[in-house]
Amino acid sequence: MSVNRPAAESEPTGSANRRMVARLSIVVVLMFGFGFALVPFYDQICKATGLRDIGTADSVSNTQVDMSRIVRLEFDANVRKLPWTFRPLTPAVDVHPGAVTQVLYEVENTTDRPLTGQAVPSYGPQLAAAYFKKLECFCFARQSFAPHEKRQMPVVFVVDPALPRDVGTITLSYTFFEVEGNKS
């Protein structure tokens, strides 16, 4: 025996579903609109509080640079028992303590055979070594050169702003020594 349900009982379920879909659709539209409204709202809050102007790129500056003074750096290059030419491309620079600076040295193996050397730094005055921070330097590793190879090698450094104020000039001197690792 089959039970026939009256049409009136199924109608409330259908209308309840339609009302639920309508309510959910309204919620979706309101959330979408709220998301769009947040952008100008956030922009106005940031402008009012001075936090950030969204339309303008941020400017970045190194606040650790001591702009009130300049230290002169003089560069020197020597070789010990190596038939190389070695020289700084810039003999001296003036820097503000805390500023990242790069200088280049040029090295050439003037022989017909490969050679390997290691550069050893020294500082004048000697106390400057504690305030001279090398970030990149050819002196960190042995350097192998093919016959007649010429290369420019960087030294990237920062002079610590804590350098005593009575030190106005620092001399950085590198001496290249021949080391094991040459292929004859």
PDB file of C-alpha atoms in Angstrom:
ATOM      1  CA  MET A   1       0.000   0.000   0.000  1.00  0.00           C
ATOM      2  CA  SER A   2       1.480   3.320  -0.967  1.00  0.00           C
ATOM      3  CA  VAL A   3       1.066   6.414   1.088  1.00  0.00           C
ATOM      4  CA  ASN A   4       0.322   9.559  -0.812  1.00  0.00           C
ATOM      5  CA  ARG A   5       1.376  12.687   0.885  1.00  0.00           C
ATOM      6  CA  PRO A   6      -0.609  15.754   0.333  1.00  0.00           C
ATOM      7  CA  ALA A   7       1.041  18.521  -1.655  1.00  0.00           C
ATOM      8  CA  ALA A   8       0.548  20.932   1.225  1.00  0.00           C
ATOM      9  CA  GLU A   9       3.085  19.104   3.445  1.00  0.00           C
ATOM     10  CA  SER A  10       5.930  19.271   0.872  1.00  0.00           C
ATOM     11  CA  GLU A  11       5.359  22.938   0.066  1.00  0.00           C
ATOM     12  CA  PRO A  12       6.586  24.314   3.399  1.00  0.00           C
ATOM     13  CA  THR A  13       9.902  22.443   2.966  1.00  0.00           C
ATOM     14  CA  GLY A  14      10.387  23.896  -0.522  1.00  0.00           C
ATOM     15  CA  SER A  15       9.604  27.431   0.587  1.00  0.00           C
ATOM     16  CA  ALA A  16      11.905  27.033   3.605  1.00  0.00           C
ATOM     17  CA  ASN A  17      14.723  26.017   1.251  1.00  0.00           C
ATOM     18  CA  ARG A  18      14.049  29.010  -0.995  1.00  0.00           C
ATOM     19  CA  ARG A  19      14.107  31.374   2.005  1.00  0.00           C
ATOM     20  CA  MET A  20      17.393  29.830   3.213  1.00  0.00           C
ATOM     21  CA  VAL A  21      18.983  30.228  -0.250  1.00  0.00           C
ATOM     22  CA  ALA A  22      17.800  33.849  -0.400  1.00  0.00           C
ATOM     23  CA  ARG A  23      19.249  34.596   3.057  1.00  0.00           C
ATOM     24  CA  LEU A  24      22.566  32.942   2.205  1.00  0.00           C
ATOM     25  CA  SER A  25      22.710  34.856  -1.085  1.00  0.00           C
ATOM     26  CA  ILE A  26      22.209  38.121   0.789  1.00  0.00           C
ATOM     27  CA  VAL A  27      24.992  37.171   3.241  1.00  0.00           C
ATOM     28  CA  VAL A  28      27.350  36.377   0.323  1.00  0.00           C
ATOM     29  CA  VAL A  29      26.571  39.716  -1.376  1.00  0.00           C
ATOM     30  CA  LEU A  30      27.085  41.613   1.897  1.00  0.00           C
ATOM     31  CA  MET A  31      30.429  39.859   2.585  1.00  0.00           C
ATOM     32  CA  PHE A  32      31.613  40.571  -0.952  1.00  0.00           C
ATOM     33  CA  GLY A  33      30.650  44.241  -0.593  1.00  0.00           C
ATOM     34  CA  PHE A  34      32.326  44.433   2.834  1.00  0.00           C
ATOM     35  CA  GLY A  35      35.564  43.094   1.314  1.00  0.00           C
ATOM     36  CA  PHE A  36      35.535  45.842  -1.321  1.00  0.00           C
ATOM     37  CA  ALA A  37      34.674  48.496   1.271  1.00  0.00           C
ATOM     38  CA  LEU A  38      37.677  47.507   3.432  1.00  0.00           C
ATOM     39  CA  VAL A  39      40.247  48.770   0.913  1.00  0.00           C
ATOM     40  CA  PRO A  40      39.286  52.474   0.971  1.00  0.00           C
ATOM     41  CA  PHE A  41      38.398  52.204   4.663  1.00  0.00           C
ATOM     42  CA  TYR A  42      41.892  50.852   5.465  1.00  0.00           C
ATOM     43  CA  ASP A  43      43.446  53.531   3.247  1.00  0.00           C
ATOM     44  CA  GLN A  44      41.636  56.300   5.141  1.00  0.00           C
ATOM     45  CA  ILE A  45      42.601  54.886   8.555  1.00  0.00           C
ATOM     46  CA  CYS A  46      46.264  54.679   7.531  1.00  0.00           C
ATOM     47  CA  LYS A  47      46.262  58.236   6.200  1.00  0.00           C
ATOM     48  CA  ALA A  48      44.517  59.560   9.329  1.00  0.00           C
ATOM     49  CA  THR A  49      46.942  57.833  11.697  1.00  0.00           C
ATOM     50  CA  GLY A  50      50.021  58.524   9.564  1.00  0.00           C
ATOM     51  CA  LEU A  51      50.959  54.850   9.490  1.00  0.00           C
ATOM     52  CA  ARG A  52      51.447  54.574   5.766  1.00  0.00           C
ATOM     53  CA  ASP A  53      50.407  56.158   2.519  1.00  0.00           C
ATOM     54  CA  ILE A  54      49.405  53.184   0.377  1.00  0.00           C
ATOM     55  CA  GLY A  55      49.805  55.110  -2.859  1.00  0.00           C
ATOM     56  CA  THR A  56      53.458  55.958  -2.176  1.00  0.00           C
ATOM     57  CA  ALA A  57      56.394  53.547  -2.016  1.00  0.00           C
ATOM     58  CA  ASP A  58      58.178  53.268   1.313  1.00  0.00           C
ATOM     59  CA  SER A  59      61.599  54.886   1.554  1.00  0.00           C
ATOM     60  CA  VAL A  60      64.336  52.859   3.168  1.00  0.00           C
ATOM     61  CA  SER A  61      67.301  54.432   4.890  1.00  0.00           C
ATOM     62  CA  ASN A  62      70.067  53.023   7.021  1.00  0.00           C
ATOM     63  CA  THR A  63      69.746  54.751  10.374  1.00  0.00           C
ATOM     64  CA  GLN A  64      73.047  53.298  11.553  1.00  0.00           C
ATOM     65  CA  VAL A  65      75.132  55.433   9.188  1.00  0.00           C
ATOM     66  CA  ASP A  66      76.944  58.213  11.037  1.00  0.00           C
ATOM     67  CA  MET A  67      76.454  61.108   8.622  1.00  0.00           C
ATOM     68  CA  SER A  68      78.182  63.502  11.007  1.00  0.00           C
ATOM     69  CA  ARG A  69      81.675  62.273  10.150  1.00  0.00           C
ATOM     70  CA  ILE A  70      83.846  60.892   7.372  1.00  0.00           C
ATOM     71  CA  VAL A  71      86.666  58.362   7.643  1.00  0.00           C
ATOM     72  CA  ARG A  72      89.285  58.189   4.901  1.00  0.00           C
ATOM     73  CA  LEU A  73      90.263  54.694   3.787  1.00  0.00           C
ATOM     74  CA  GLU A  74      93.545  54.185   1.972  1.00  0.00           C
ATOM     75  CA  PHE A  75      94.251  50.918   0.149  1.00  0.00           C
ATOM     76  CA  ASP A  76      97.570  49.204  -0.412  1.00  0.00           C
ATOM     77  CA  ALA A  77      98.546  45.991  -2.238  1.00  0.00           C
ATOM     78  CA  ASN A  78     101.712  43.886  -2.029  1.00  0.00           C
ATOM     79  CA  VAL A  79     102.915  40.480  -3.228  1.00  0.00           C
ATOM     80  CA  ARG A  80     105.451  38.218  -1.512  1.00  0.00           C
ATOM     81  CA  LYS A  81     107.453  35.955  -3.815  1.00  0.00           C
ATOM     82  CA  LEU A  82     104.660  35.863  -6.379  1.00  0.00           C
ATOM     83  CA  PRO A  83     105.113  37.060  -9.970  1.00  0.00           C
ATOM     84  CA  TRP A  84     101.747  38.824  -9.898  1.00  0.00           C
ATOM     85  CA  THR A  85     100.677  42.394 -10.355  1.00  0.00           C
ATOM     86  CA  PHE A  86      98.296  43.444  -7.592  1.00  0.00           C
ATOM     87  CA  ARG A  87      96.765  46.858  -7.029  1.00  0.00           C
ATOM     88  CA  PRO A  88      93.662  48.610  -5.715  1.00  0.00           C
ATOM     89  CA  LEU A  89      91.631  50.211  -8.521  1.00  0.00           C
ATOM     90  CA  THR A  90      90.740  53.032  -6.128  1.00  0.00           C
ATOM     91  CA  PRO A  91      93.656  54.080  -3.900  1.00  0.00           C
ATOM     92  CA  ALA A  92      91.457  55.902  -1.342  1.00  0.00           C
ATOM     93  CA  VAL A  93      87.793  56.561  -0.503  1.00  0.00           C
ATOM     94  CA  ASP A  94      85.975  58.667   2.053  1.00  0.00           C
ATOM     95  CA  VAL A  95      83.129  56.845   3.844  1.00  0.00           C
ATOM     96  CA  HIS A  96      80.585  57.542   6.532  1.00  0.00           C
ATOM     97  CA  PRO A  97      80.880  54.980   9.348  1.00  0.00           C
ATOM     98  CA  GLY A  98      78.047  52.452   9.013  1.00  0.00           C
ATOM     99  CA  ALA A  99      77.741  52.794   5.223  1.00  0.00           C
ATOM    100  CA  VAL A 100      78.275  49.662   3.133  1.00  0.00           C
ATOM    101  CA  THR A 101      81.120  50.309   0.679  1.00  0.00           C
ATOM    102  CA  GLN A 102      82.751  48.301  -2.106  1.00  0.00           C
ATOM    103  CA  VAL A 103      86.208  48.680  -3.617  1.00  0.00           C
ATOM    104  CA  LEU A 104      87.935  46.590  -6.269  1.00  0.00           C
ATOM    105  CA  TYR A 105      91.425  45.161  -6.439  1.00  0.00           C
ATOM    106  CA  GLU A 106      92.996  43.903  -9.650  1.00  0.00           C
ATOM    107  CA  VAL A 107      95.269  40.862  -9.723  1.00  0.00           C
ATOM    108  CA  GLU A 108      97.136  39.355 -12.655  1.00  0.00           C
ATOM    109  CA  ASN A 109      99.267  36.237 -12.861  1.00  0.00           C
ATOM    110  CA  THR A 110     102.127  37.320 -15.124  1.00  0.00           C
ATOM    111  CA  THR A 111     103.613  33.824 -15.518  1.00  0.00           C
ATOM    112  CA  ASP A 112     103.068  30.974 -17.964  1.00  0.00           C
ATOM    113  CA  ARG A 113     101.989  28.606 -15.191  1.00  0.00           C
ATOM    114  CA  PRO A 114      99.010  28.455 -12.839  1.00  0.00           C
ATOM    115  CA  LEU A 115      99.558  29.855  -9.347  1.00  0.00           C
ATOM    116  CA  THR A 116      97.555  29.963  -6.116  1.00  0.00           C
ATOM    117  CA  GLY A 117      97.819  32.686  -3.510  1.00  0.00           C
ATOM    118  CA  GLN A 118      96.158  33.862  -0.325  1.00  0.00           C
ATOM    119  CA  ALA A 119      95.789  37.504   0.636  1.00  0.00           C
ATOM    120  CA  VAL A 120      96.389  38.532   4.228  1.00  0.00           C
ATOM    121  CA  PRO A 121      95.035  41.887   5.416  1.00  0.00           C
ATOM    122  CA  SER A 122      96.661  44.299   7.841  1.00  0.00           C
ATOM    123  CA  TYR A 123      95.346  47.588   9.208  1.00  0.00           C
ATOM    124  CA  GLY A 124      96.790  50.877  10.243  1.00  0.00           C
ATOM    125  CA  PRO A 125      96.248  51.921  12.936  1.00  0.00           C
ATOM    126  CA  GLN A 126      96.118  48.434  14.354  1.00  0.00           C
ATOM    127  CA  LEU A 127      93.030  49.127  16.514  1.00  0.00           C
ATOM    128  CA  ALA A 128      91.035  49.770  13.307  1.00  0.00           C
ATOM    129  CA  ALA A 129      90.913  46.012  12.644  1.00  0.00           C
ATOM    130  CA  ALA A 130      88.234  45.646  15.331  1.00  0.00           C
ATOM    131  CA  TYR A 131      86.039  48.268  13.604  1.00  0.00           C
ATOM    132  CA  PHE A 132      86.554  47.221   9.976  1.00  0.00           C
ATOM    133  CA  LYS A 133      83.871  44.625   9.100  1.00  0.00           C
ATOM    134  CA  LYS A 134      84.392  42.798   5.786  1.00  0.00           C
ATOM    135  CA  LEU A 135      81.182  41.399   4.294  1.00  0.00           C
ATOM    136  CA  GLU A 136      82.824  40.018   1.159  1.00  0.00           C
ATOM    137  CA  CYS A 137      86.534  39.692   0.509  1.00  0.00           C
ATOM    138  CA  PHE A 138      88.885  37.794  -1.783  1.00  0.00           C
ATOM    139  CA  CYS A 139      91.035  37.246   1.306  1.00  0.00           C
ATOM    140  CA  PHE A 140      88.505  34.744   2.710  1.00  0.00           C
ATOM    141  CA  ALA A 141      89.741  31.987   0.363  1.00  0.00           C
ATOM    142  CA  ARG A 142      92.734  30.929  -1.700  1.00  0.00           C
ATOM    143  CA  GLN A 143      92.793  32.397  -5.185  1.00  0.00           C
ATOM    144  CA  SER A 144      93.973  30.246  -8.098  1.00  0.00           C
ATOM    145  CA  PHE A 145      94.954  31.955 -11.334  1.00  0.00           C
ATOM    146  CA  ALA A 146      95.570  30.437 -14.738  1.00  0.00           C
ATOM    147  CA  PRO A 147      98.621  31.640 -16.714  1.00  0.00           C
ATOM    148  CA  HIS A 148      98.231  35.366 -17.522  1.00  0.00           C
ATOM    149  CA  GLU A 149      94.770  35.494 -15.952  1.00  0.00           C
ATOM    150  CA  LYS A 150      93.659  38.938 -14.788  1.00  0.00           C
ATOM    151  CA  ARG A 151      90.767  39.380 -12.378  1.00  0.00           C
ATOM    152  CA  GLN A 152      89.019  42.167 -10.486  1.00  0.00           C
ATOM    153  CA  MET A 153      88.045  41.165  -6.974  1.00  0.00           C
ATOM    154  CA  PRO A 154      85.750  43.086  -4.609  1.00  0.00           C
ATOM    155  CA  VAL A 155      86.031  43.949  -0.954  1.00  0.00           C
ATOM    156  CA  VAL A 156      82.663  44.897   0.557  1.00  0.00           C
ATOM    157  CA  PHE A 157      82.933  46.394   4.024  1.00  0.00           C
ATOM    158  CA  VAL A 158      81.454  48.590   6.734  1.00  0.00           C
ATOM    159  CA  VAL A 159      83.393  50.781   9.139  1.00  0.00           C
ATOM    160  CA  ASP A 160      81.703  50.354  12.517  1.00  0.00           C
ATOM    161  CA  PRO A 161      80.238  53.670  13.791  1.00  0.00           C
ATOM    162  CA  ALA A 162      81.794  52.820  17.180  1.00  0.00           C
ATOM    163  CA  LEU A 163      85.239  53.583  15.683  1.00  0.00           C
ATOM    164  CA  PRO A 164      86.900  56.097  18.031  1.00  0.00           C
ATOM    165  CA  ARG A 165      86.413  59.657  16.792  1.00  0.00           C
ATOM    166  CA  ASP A 166      90.143  60.390  16.871  1.00  0.00           C
ATOM    167  CA  VAL A 167      90.712  57.846  14.049  1.00  0.00           C
ATOM    168  CA  GLY A 168      90.287  59.810  10.830  1.00  0.00           C
ATOM    169  CA  THR A 169      92.214  57.543   8.428  1.00  0.00           C
ATOM    170  CA  ILE A 170      92.419  53.763   8.115  1.00  0.00           C
ATOM    171  CA  THR A 171      94.914  52.023   5.851  1.00  0.00           C
ATOM    172  CA  LEU A 172      93.941  48.570   4.585  1.00  0.00           C
ATOM    173  CA  SER A 173      96.910  46.703   3.196  1.00  0.00           C
ATOM    174  CA  TYR A 174      96.748  43.273   1.553  1.00  0.00           C
ATOM    175  CA  THR A 175      99.759  41.076   0.943  1.00  0.00           C
ATOM    176  CA  PHE A 176      99.409  38.056  -1.368  1.00  0.00           C
ATOM    177  CA  PHE A 177     101.501  34.993  -0.472  1.00  0.00           C
ATOM    178  CA  GLU A 178     101.949  31.888  -2.603  1.00  0.00           C
ATOM    179  CA  VAL A 179     100.234  28.856  -1.049  1.00  0.00           C
ATOM    180  CA  GLU A 180      99.964  25.161  -1.846  1.00  0.00           C
ATOM    181  CA  GLY A 181      97.539  24.205  -4.537  1.00  0.00           C
ATOM    182  CA  ASN A 182      99.519  25.145  -7.629  1.00  0.00           C
ATOM    183  CA  LYS A 183      99.311  22.738 -10.517  1.00  0.00           C
ATOM    184  CA  SER A 184     102.602  22.426 -12.383  1.00  0.00           C
TER     185      SER A 184
END
